[in-house]
């Protein structure tokens, strides 16, 4: 029961971040879950895999809760979603299916490198001049494919890449955040199936696991995040998002570094 409370608290924190920044929370959750699973003594050879799979599954619920509030506030562009989602789903499925064949050390390294890059972009907040419209369907599909592949490797909904890309194409910040949250849902759903399949039948995983998804942790994370994500979404329209993004970026540096030092 004590561990469920830990999962609940982690979920509540990630829910606020999800609503506020349009993220699914995977990049934050993976190192946290890996540390918790290590303390619990679960699956030493598959802790990173288990953290990635459980975090990806939680994004489905966290993003859905966040999207409801962004939709109510008019912060979602469905035309962008329709053109980017197919590529993102394809990329996420391919990378999550491949994750089971990648060693824990190399997954930790890939996670850290990608998170460092995403955190740096948030910290610097460099925005190219929004002097161009969104590209056509094929370029958007290819952009989604690349972003979705990266999302699958780090269990992210893609906002850390989708938001800068949409800003570059002239999409307003709050619309970019809301649309990125919506794009995270199908990516997380397909990615969850990928982690379930790639971990299926591995004997070393703890009881109540489905592939690389640990159900007790998922239940606690979801219970916390769905309650707080709408609150975070409302905060997007009231607080200085840039300052909060920079604080979040510094947190990501710390978490990614700990992940790298622990599992590399």
PDB file of C-alpha atoms in Angstrom:
ATOM      1  CA  UNK A   1       0.000   0.000   0.000  1.00  0.00           C
ATOM      2  CA  UNK A   2       2.906   2.341   0.758  1.00  0.00           C
ATOM      3  CA  UNK A   3       4.301   1.881  -2.742  1.00  0.00           C
ATOM      4  CA  UNK A   4       0.891   2.617  -4.243  1.00  0.00           C
ATOM      5  CA  UNK A   5       0.948   5.967  -2.425  1.00  0.00           C
ATOM      6  CA  UNK A   6       4.352   6.677  -3.993  1.00  0.00           C
ATOM      7  CA  UNK A   7       2.963   5.918  -7.456  1.00  0.00           C
ATOM      8  CA  UNK A   8      -0.072   8.073  -6.698  1.00  0.00           C
ATOM      9  CA  UNK A   9       2.101  11.052  -5.745  1.00  0.00           C
ATOM     10  CA  UNK A  10       4.283  10.687  -8.836  1.00  0.00           C
ATOM     11  CA  UNK A  11       1.173  10.548 -10.999  1.00  0.00           C
ATOM     12  CA  UNK A  12      -0.279  13.691  -9.430  1.00  0.00           C
ATOM     13  CA  UNK A  13       2.903  15.662 -10.120  1.00  0.00           C
ATOM     14  CA  UNK A  14       3.145  14.440 -13.702  1.00  0.00           C
ATOM     15  CA  UNK A  15      -0.519  15.250 -14.274  1.00  0.00           C
ATOM     16  CA  UNK A  16       0.100  18.921 -13.474  1.00  0.00           C
ATOM     17  CA  UNK A  17       3.084  19.006 -15.844  1.00  0.00           C
ATOM     18  CA  UNK A  18       1.091  17.231 -18.551  1.00  0.00           C
ATOM     19  CA  UNK A  19      -1.704  19.763 -18.497  1.00  0.00           C
ATOM     20  CA  UNK A  20       0.611  22.739 -18.143  1.00  0.00           C
ATOM     21  CA  UNK A  21       3.137  21.924 -20.872  1.00  0.00           C
ATOM     22  CA  UNK A  22       1.223  19.508 -23.115  1.00  0.00           C
ATOM     23  CA  UNK A  23       3.591  16.661 -22.287  1.00  0.00           C
ATOM     24  CA  UNK A  24       2.543  13.103 -21.576  1.00  0.00           C
ATOM     25  CA  UNK A  25       4.938  12.866 -18.637  1.00  0.00           C
ATOM     26  CA  UNK A  26       6.971   9.899 -19.864  1.00  0.00           C
ATOM     27  CA  UNK A  27      10.324  11.673 -19.806  1.00  0.00           C
ATOM     28  CA  UNK A  28       9.758  12.615 -16.180  1.00  0.00           C
ATOM     29  CA  UNK A  29       8.319   9.285 -15.116  1.00  0.00           C
ATOM     30  CA  UNK A  30      10.886   6.909 -16.617  1.00  0.00           C
ATOM     31  CA  UNK A  31      13.815   7.748 -14.297  1.00  0.00           C
ATOM     32  CA  UNK A  32      11.451   8.036 -11.320  1.00  0.00           C
ATOM     33  CA  UNK A  33       9.894   4.647 -12.019  1.00  0.00           C
ATOM     34  CA  UNK A  34      13.291   3.083 -12.639  1.00  0.00           C
ATOM     35  CA  UNK A  35      14.462   4.282  -9.208  1.00  0.00           C
ATOM     36  CA  UNK A  36      11.287   2.985  -7.521  1.00  0.00           C
ATOM     37  CA  UNK A  37      11.496  -0.409  -9.241  1.00  0.00           C
ATOM     38  CA  UNK A  38      15.158  -0.676  -8.195  1.00  0.00           C
ATOM     39  CA  UNK A  39      14.226  -0.043  -4.559  1.00  0.00           C
ATOM     40  CA  UNK A  40      11.537  -2.709  -4.848  1.00  0.00           C
ATOM     41  CA  UNK A  41      14.043  -5.191  -6.279  1.00  0.00           C
ATOM     42  CA  UNK A  42      12.109  -5.812  -9.494  1.00  0.00           C
ATOM     43  CA  UNK A  43      13.621  -7.338 -12.660  1.00  0.00           C
ATOM     44  CA  UNK A  44      17.233  -6.069 -12.417  1.00  0.00           C
ATOM     45  CA  UNK A  45      17.924  -6.814 -16.091  1.00  0.00           C
ATOM     46  CA  UNK A  46      14.726  -5.141 -17.316  1.00  0.00           C
ATOM     47  CA  UNK A  47      14.146  -2.169 -15.012  1.00  0.00           C
ATOM     48  CA  UNK A  48      14.532   0.397 -17.804  1.00  0.00           C
ATOM     49  CA  UNK A  49      12.267  -1.596 -20.114  1.00  0.00           C
ATOM     50  CA  UNK A  50       9.648  -1.879 -17.352  1.00  0.00           C
ATOM     51  CA  UNK A  51       9.856   1.850 -16.576  1.00  0.00           C
ATOM     52  CA  UNK A  52       9.519   2.762 -20.258  1.00  0.00           C
ATOM     53  CA  UNK A  53       6.517   0.506 -20.821  1.00  0.00           C
ATOM     54  CA  UNK A  54       4.656   1.577 -17.680  1.00  0.00           C
ATOM     55  CA  UNK A  55       5.325   5.269 -18.362  1.00  0.00           C
ATOM     56  CA  UNK A  56       4.092   4.929 -21.944  1.00  0.00           C
ATOM     57  CA  UNK A  57       0.852   3.291 -20.791  1.00  0.00           C
ATOM     58  CA  UNK A  58       0.227   6.073 -18.280  1.00  0.00           C
ATOM     59  CA  UNK A  59       0.482   8.721 -21.007  1.00  0.00           C
ATOM     60  CA  UNK A  60      -2.755   7.467 -22.574  1.00  0.00           C
ATOM     61  CA  UNK A  61      -4.756   8.454 -19.499  1.00  0.00           C
ATOM     62  CA  UNK A  62      -2.776  11.555 -18.534  1.00  0.00           C
ATOM     63  CA  UNK A  63      -2.945  13.063 -22.013  1.00  0.00           C
ATOM     64  CA  UNK A  64      -6.657  12.280 -22.331  1.00  0.00           C
ATOM     65  CA  UNK A  65      -7.395  14.115 -19.105  1.00  0.00           C
ATOM     66  CA  UNK A  66      -5.290  17.076 -20.223  1.00  0.00           C
ATOM     67  CA  UNK A  67      -6.834  17.178 -23.710  1.00  0.00           C
ATOM     68  CA  UNK A  68     -10.376  17.513 -22.371  1.00  0.00           C
ATOM     69  CA  UNK A  69      -9.456  20.796 -20.706  1.00  0.00           C
ATOM     70  CA  UNK A  70      -7.428  22.098 -23.670  1.00  0.00           C
ATOM     71  CA  UNK A  71     -10.379  21.284 -25.946  1.00  0.00           C
ATOM     72  CA  UNK A  72     -12.767  23.187 -23.704  1.00  0.00           C
ATOM     73  CA  UNK A  73     -10.446  26.193 -23.816  1.00  0.00           C
ATOM     74  CA  UNK A  74     -10.177  26.071 -27.632  1.00  0.00           C
ATOM     75  CA  UNK A  75      -6.497  25.143 -27.680  1.00  0.00           C
ATOM     76  CA  UNK A  76      -6.477  22.274 -30.235  1.00  0.00           C
ATOM     77  CA  UNK A  77      -6.082  22.273 -34.037  1.00  0.00           C
ATOM     78  CA  UNK A  78      -7.583  19.021 -35.363  1.00  0.00           C
ATOM     79  CA  UNK A  79      -6.278  19.576 -38.908  1.00  0.00           C
ATOM     80  CA  UNK A  80      -2.689  19.317 -37.651  1.00  0.00           C
ATOM     81  CA  UNK A  81      -3.581  16.227 -35.658  1.00  0.00           C
ATOM     82  CA  UNK A  82      -5.054  14.456 -38.689  1.00  0.00           C
ATOM     83  CA  UNK A  83      -1.932  15.037 -40.779  1.00  0.00           C
ATOM     84  CA  UNK A  84       0.726  14.210 -38.168  1.00  0.00           C
ATOM     85  CA  UNK A  85      -0.860  11.375 -36.179  1.00  0.00           C
ATOM     86  CA  UNK A  86      -0.429   8.570 -38.782  1.00  0.00           C
ATOM     87  CA  UNK A  87       3.324   9.094 -39.024  1.00  0.00           C
ATOM     88  CA  UNK A  88       3.744   9.403 -35.273  1.00  0.00           C
ATOM     89  CA  UNK A  89       1.785   6.224 -34.625  1.00  0.00           C
ATOM     90  CA  UNK A  90       3.855   4.284 -37.161  1.00  0.00           C
ATOM     91  CA  UNK A  91       7.160   5.478 -35.731  1.00  0.00           C
ATOM     92  CA  UNK A  92       6.139   4.792 -32.145  1.00  0.00           C
ATOM     93  CA  UNK A  93       5.030   1.255 -32.941  1.00  0.00           C
ATOM     94  CA  UNK A  94       8.277   0.416 -34.747  1.00  0.00           C
ATOM     95  CA  UNK A  95      10.560   1.700 -31.993  1.00  0.00           C
ATOM     96  CA  UNK A  96       8.632   0.139 -29.102  1.00  0.00           C
ATOM     97  CA  UNK A  97       8.537  -3.257 -30.796  1.00  0.00           C
ATOM     98  CA  UNK A  98      12.317  -3.014 -31.232  1.00  0.00           C
ATOM     99  CA  UNK A  99      12.909  -1.973 -27.603  1.00  0.00           C
ATOM    100  CA  UNK A 100      12.844  -5.552 -26.328  1.00  0.00           C
ATOM    101  CA  UNK A 101      15.967  -6.336 -28.365  1.00  0.00           C
ATOM    102  CA  UNK A 102      17.905  -3.295 -27.176  1.00  0.00           C
ATOM    103  CA  UNK A 103      20.043  -3.728 -24.056  1.00  0.00           C
ATOM    104  CA  UNK A 104      19.160  -1.851 -20.882  1.00  0.00           C
ATOM    105  CA  UNK A 105      22.452   0.093 -21.049  1.00  0.00           C
ATOM    106  CA  UNK A 106      21.837   1.315 -24.570  1.00  0.00           C
ATOM    107  CA  UNK A 107      18.217   2.210 -23.830  1.00  0.00           C
ATOM    108  CA  UNK A 108      19.389   4.303 -20.868  1.00  0.00           C
ATOM    109  CA  UNK A 109      21.940   6.048 -23.084  1.00  0.00           C
ATOM    110  CA  UNK A 110      19.385   6.749 -25.826  1.00  0.00           C
ATOM    111  CA  UNK A 111      16.940   8.073 -23.231  1.00  0.00           C
ATOM    112  CA  UNK A 112      19.524  10.419 -21.698  1.00  0.00           C
ATOM    113  CA  UNK A 113      20.751  11.823 -25.022  1.00  0.00           C
ATOM    114  CA  UNK A 114      17.253  12.526 -26.353  1.00  0.00           C
ATOM    115  CA  UNK A 115      16.082  14.027 -23.060  1.00  0.00           C
ATOM    116  CA  UNK A 116      19.175  16.253 -22.880  1.00  0.00           C
ATOM    117  CA  UNK A 117      18.347  17.552 -26.357  1.00  0.00           C
ATOM    118  CA  UNK A 118      14.702  18.161 -25.489  1.00  0.00           C
ATOM    119  CA  UNK A 119      15.580  19.860 -22.204  1.00  0.00           C
ATOM    120  CA  UNK A 120      18.111  22.112 -23.924  1.00  0.00           C
ATOM    121  CA  UNK A 121      15.501  23.234 -26.428  1.00  0.00           C
ATOM    122  CA  UNK A 122      13.102  24.044 -23.575  1.00  0.00           C
ATOM    123  CA  UNK A 123      15.795  25.862 -21.619  1.00  0.00           C
ATOM    124  CA  UNK A 124      16.971  28.043 -24.501  1.00  0.00           C
ATOM    125  CA  UNK A 125      13.461  28.485 -25.939  1.00  0.00           C
ATOM    126  CA  UNK A 126      14.862  29.217 -29.367  1.00  0.00           C
ATOM    127  CA  UNK A 127      12.033  29.757 -31.795  1.00  0.00           C
ATOM    128  CA  UNK A 128      12.695  30.100 -35.505  1.00  0.00           C
ATOM    129  CA  UNK A 129      10.773  32.903 -37.144  1.00  0.00           C
ATOM    130  CA  UNK A 130       7.249  31.730 -37.885  1.00  0.00           C
ATOM    131  CA  UNK A 131       7.375  32.798 -41.498  1.00  0.00           C
ATOM    132  CA  UNK A 132       6.073  29.673 -43.177  1.00  0.00           C
ATOM    133  CA  UNK A 133       2.809  27.718 -43.213  1.00  0.00           C
ATOM    134  CA  UNK A 134       2.538  24.097 -42.218  1.00  0.00           C
ATOM    135  CA  UNK A 135       3.964  21.795 -44.919  1.00  0.00           C
ATOM    136  CA  UNK A 136       1.845  19.406 -46.987  1.00  0.00           C
ATOM    137  CA  UNK A 137       0.586  15.951 -45.978  1.00  0.00           C
ATOM    138  CA  UNK A 138       3.716  13.955 -46.950  1.00  0.00           C
ATOM    139  CA  UNK A 139       6.257  16.196 -45.141  1.00  0.00           C
ATOM    140  CA  UNK A 140       3.982  16.228 -42.098  1.00  0.00           C
ATOM    141  CA  UNK A 141       3.745  12.422 -42.204  1.00  0.00           C
ATOM    142  CA  UNK A 142       7.552  12.139 -42.365  1.00  0.00           C
ATOM    143  CA  UNK A 143       7.980  14.644 -39.538  1.00  0.00           C
ATOM    144  CA  UNK A 144       5.486  12.651 -37.484  1.00  0.00           C
ATOM    145  CA  UNK A 145       7.306   9.406 -38.324  1.00  0.00           C
ATOM    146  CA  UNK A 146      10.616  10.776 -37.031  1.00  0.00           C
ATOM    147  CA  UNK A 147       9.053  12.259 -33.900  1.00  0.00           C
ATOM    148  CA  UNK A 148       7.041   9.086 -33.204  1.00  0.00           C
ATOM    149  CA  UNK A 149      10.167   6.909 -33.440  1.00  0.00           C
ATOM    150  CA  UNK A 150      11.909   9.055 -30.836  1.00  0.00           C
ATOM    151  CA  UNK A 151       8.779   9.044 -28.656  1.00  0.00           C
ATOM    152  CA  UNK A 152       8.767   5.259 -28.551  1.00  0.00           C
ATOM    153  CA  UNK A 153      12.388   5.128 -27.380  1.00  0.00           C
ATOM    154  CA  UNK A 154      11.871   7.524 -24.464  1.00  0.00           C
ATOM    155  CA  UNK A 155       8.175   6.878 -23.669  1.00  0.00           C
ATOM    156  CA  UNK A 156       7.148  10.432 -24.467  1.00  0.00           C
ATOM    157  CA  UNK A 157       4.047  11.851 -26.067  1.00  0.00           C
ATOM    158  CA  UNK A 158       6.202  14.005 -28.343  1.00  0.00           C
ATOM    159  CA  UNK A 159       5.384  17.489 -27.086  1.00  0.00           C
ATOM    160  CA  UNK A 160       9.040  18.349 -26.564  1.00  0.00           C
ATOM    161  CA  UNK A 161       9.458  18.015 -30.339  1.00  0.00           C
ATOM    162  CA  UNK A 162       5.952  18.741 -31.604  1.00  0.00           C
ATOM    163  CA  UNK A 163       5.582  22.084 -29.853  1.00  0.00           C
ATOM    164  CA  UNK A 164       8.802  23.614 -31.313  1.00  0.00           C
ATOM    165  CA  UNK A 165       7.926  22.237 -34.748  1.00  0.00           C
ATOM    166  CA  UNK A 166       4.447  23.773 -34.687  1.00  0.00           C
ATOM    167  CA  UNK A 167       5.797  27.086 -33.386  1.00  0.00           C
ATOM    168  CA  UNK A 168       8.253  27.094 -36.299  1.00  0.00           C
ATOM    169  CA  UNK A 169       5.268  26.770 -38.617  1.00  0.00           C
ATOM    170  CA  UNK A 170       3.457  29.709 -37.038  1.00  0.00           C
ATOM    171  CA  UNK A 171       1.049  27.863 -34.735  1.00  0.00           C
ATOM    172  CA  UNK A 172       0.258  29.889 -31.565  1.00  0.00           C
ATOM    173  CA  UNK A 173       1.916  28.547 -28.389  1.00  0.00           C
ATOM    174  CA  UNK A 174      -1.229  27.514 -26.515  1.00  0.00           C
ATOM    175  CA  UNK A 175      -2.653  25.816 -29.618  1.00  0.00           C
ATOM    176  CA  UNK A 176       0.644  23.990 -30.115  1.00  0.00           C
ATOM    177  CA  UNK A 177       0.577  22.769 -26.492  1.00  0.00           C
ATOM    178  CA  UNK A 178      -3.013  21.530 -26.723  1.00  0.00           C
ATOM    179  CA  UNK A 179      -2.523  19.868 -30.116  1.00  0.00           C
ATOM    180  CA  UNK A 180       0.669  18.189 -28.902  1.00  0.00           C
ATOM    181  CA  UNK A 181      -1.273  16.750 -25.976  1.00  0.00           C
ATOM    182  CA  UNK A 182      -3.860  15.309 -28.374  1.00  0.00           C
ATOM    183  CA  UNK A 183      -1.147  13.816 -30.602  1.00  0.00           C
ATOM    184  CA  UNK A 184       0.272  12.064 -27.552  1.00  0.00           C
ATOM    185  CA  UNK A 185      -2.803   9.863 -27.114  1.00  0.00           C
ATOM    186  CA  UNK A 186      -2.621   7.625 -30.222  1.00  0.00           C
ATOM    187  CA  UNK A 187       1.171   7.545 -29.975  1.00  0.00           C
ATOM    188  CA  UNK A 188       0.948   6.298 -26.392  1.00  0.00           C
ATOM    189  CA  UNK A 189      -1.779   3.766 -27.221  1.00  0.00           C
ATOM    190  CA  UNK A 190       0.240   2.166 -30.003  1.00  0.00           C
ATOM    191  CA  UNK A 191       3.473   2.449 -28.022  1.00  0.00           C
ATOM    192  CA  UNK A 192       1.828   0.671 -25.107  1.00  0.00           C
ATOM    193  CA  UNK A 193       0.913  -2.221 -27.382  1.00  0.00           C
ATOM    194  CA  UNK A 194       4.506  -2.316 -28.593  1.00  0.00           C
ATOM    195  CA  UNK A 195       5.949  -2.523 -25.069  1.00  0.00           C
ATOM    196  CA  UNK A 196       3.346  -5.117 -24.133  1.00  0.00           C
ATOM    197  CA  UNK A 197       4.322  -7.281 -27.105  1.00  0.00           C
ATOM    198  CA  UNK A 198       8.095  -6.859 -26.775  1.00  0.00           C
ATOM    199  CA  UNK A 199       8.037  -7.849 -23.096  1.00  0.00           C
ATOM    200  CA  UNK A 200       5.537 -10.670 -23.371  1.00  0.00           C
ATOM    201  CA  UNK A 201       6.740 -13.987 -21.960  1.00  0.00           C
ATOM    202  CA  UNK A 202       9.830 -12.661 -20.142  1.00  0.00           C
ATOM    203  CA  UNK A 203       9.982 -14.663 -16.917  1.00  0.00           C
ATOM    204  CA  UNK A 204      12.002 -12.210 -14.796  1.00  0.00           C
ATOM    205  CA  UNK A 205       9.279  -9.546 -14.721  1.00  0.00           C
ATOM    206  CA  UNK A 206       7.320  -9.027 -11.457  1.00  0.00           C
ATOM    207  CA  UNK A 207       3.814 -10.430 -10.901  1.00  0.00           C
ATOM    208  CA  UNK A 208       0.966  -8.339 -12.307  1.00  0.00           C
ATOM    209  CA  UNK A 209       3.038  -7.349 -15.339  1.00  0.00           C
ATOM    210  CA  UNK A 210       1.692  -7.383 -18.879  1.00  0.00           C
ATOM    211  CA  UNK A 211       4.781  -7.365 -21.025  1.00  0.00           C
ATOM    212  CA  UNK A 212       6.821  -4.369 -19.900  1.00  0.00           C
ATOM    213  CA  UNK A 213       3.805  -2.741 -18.206  1.00  0.00           C
ATOM    214  CA  UNK A 214       3.580  -3.082 -14.410  1.00  0.00           C
ATOM    215  CA  UNK A 215      -0.129  -2.794 -13.642  1.00  0.00           C
ATOM    216  CA  UNK A 216      -0.023  -1.744  -9.926  1.00  0.00           C
ATOM    217  CA  UNK A 217       2.266   1.180 -10.767  1.00  0.00           C
ATOM    218  CA  UNK A 218       0.084   2.109 -13.737  1.00  0.00           C
ATOM    219  CA  UNK A 219      -3.027   2.180 -11.544  1.00  0.00           C
ATOM    220  CA  UNK A 220      -1.393   4.519  -9.030  1.00  0.00           C
ATOM    221  CA  UNK A 221       0.050   6.820 -11.682  1.00  0.00           C
ATOM    222  CA  UNK A 222      -3.253   7.121 -13.517  1.00  0.00           C
ATOM    223  CA  UNK A 223      -5.252   7.712 -10.342  1.00  0.00           C
ATOM    224  CA  UNK A 224      -3.065  10.681  -9.505  1.00  0.00           C
ATOM    225  CA  UNK A 225      -2.552  12.160 -12.954  1.00  0.00           C
ATOM    226  CA  UNK A 226      -6.143  12.240 -14.211  1.00  0.00           C
ATOM    227  CA  UNK A 227      -7.133  14.353 -11.212  1.00  0.00           C
ATOM    228  CA  UNK A 228      -4.410  16.983 -11.640  1.00  0.00           C
ATOM    229  CA  UNK A 229      -3.980  17.228 -15.446  1.00  0.00           C
ATOM    230  CA  UNK A 230      -7.048  19.488 -15.941  1.00  0.00           C
ATOM    231  CA  UNK A 231      -5.680  21.812 -13.252  1.00  0.00           C
ATOM    232  CA  UNK A 232      -2.386  22.028 -15.149  1.00  0.00           C
ATOM    233  CA  UNK A 233      -4.193  22.752 -18.424  1.00  0.00           C
ATOM    234  CA  UNK A 234      -6.040  25.675 -16.819  1.00  0.00           C
ATOM    235  CA  UNK A 235      -2.728  26.988 -15.482  1.00  0.00           C
ATOM    236  CA  UNK A 236      -1.396  27.160 -19.062  1.00  0.00           C
ATOM    237  CA  UNK A 237      -3.743  30.069 -19.691  1.00  0.00           C
ATOM    238  CA  UNK A 238      -2.794  31.905 -16.487  1.00  0.00           C
ATOM    239  CA  UNK A 239       0.890  31.371 -15.661  1.00  0.00           C
ATOM    240  CA  UNK A 240       4.207  32.328 -17.367  1.00  0.00           C
ATOM    241  CA  UNK A 241       4.705  29.076 -19.267  1.00  0.00           C
ATOM    242  CA  UNK A 242       8.208  30.023 -20.454  1.00  0.00           C
ATOM    243  CA  UNK A 243       9.578  30.276 -16.913  1.00  0.00           C
ATOM    244  CA  UNK A 244       7.926  26.993 -15.945  1.00  0.00           C
ATOM    245  CA  UNK A 245       9.318  25.244 -19.021  1.00  0.00           C
ATOM    246  CA  UNK A 246      12.821  26.314 -18.055  1.00  0.00           C
ATOM    247  CA  UNK A 247      12.392  24.978 -14.528  1.00  0.00           C
ATOM    248  CA  UNK A 248      11.080  21.726 -16.008  1.00  0.00           C
ATOM    249  CA  UNK A 249      14.088  21.550 -18.357  1.00  0.00           C
ATOM    250  CA  UNK A 250      16.486  21.732 -15.408  1.00  0.00           C
ATOM    251  CA  UNK A 251      14.559  18.923 -13.725  1.00  0.00           C
ATOM    252  CA  UNK A 252      14.908  16.814 -16.874  1.00  0.00           C
ATOM    253  CA  UNK A 253      18.700  17.327 -16.862  1.00  0.00           C
ATOM    254  CA  UNK A 254      18.876  15.991 -13.306  1.00  0.00           C
ATOM    255  CA  UNK A 255      16.627  13.003 -13.963  1.00  0.00           C
ATOM    256  CA  UNK A 256      18.348  12.014 -17.223  1.00  0.00           C
ATOM    257  CA  UNK A 257      21.785  12.276 -15.619  1.00  0.00           C
ATOM    258  CA  UNK A 258      20.739  10.031 -12.745  1.00  0.00           C
ATOM    259  CA  UNK A 259      19.318   7.525 -15.223  1.00  0.00           C
ATOM    260  CA  UNK A 260      22.559   7.493 -17.191  1.00  0.00           C
ATOM    261  CA  UNK A 261      24.806   7.138 -14.130  1.00  0.00           C
ATOM    262  CA  UNK A 262      22.678   4.335 -12.701  1.00  0.00           C
ATOM    263  CA  UNK A 263      22.188   2.113 -15.723  1.00  0.00           C
ATOM    264  CA  UNK A 264      25.090   2.861 -18.117  1.00  0.00           C
TER     265      UNK A 264
END
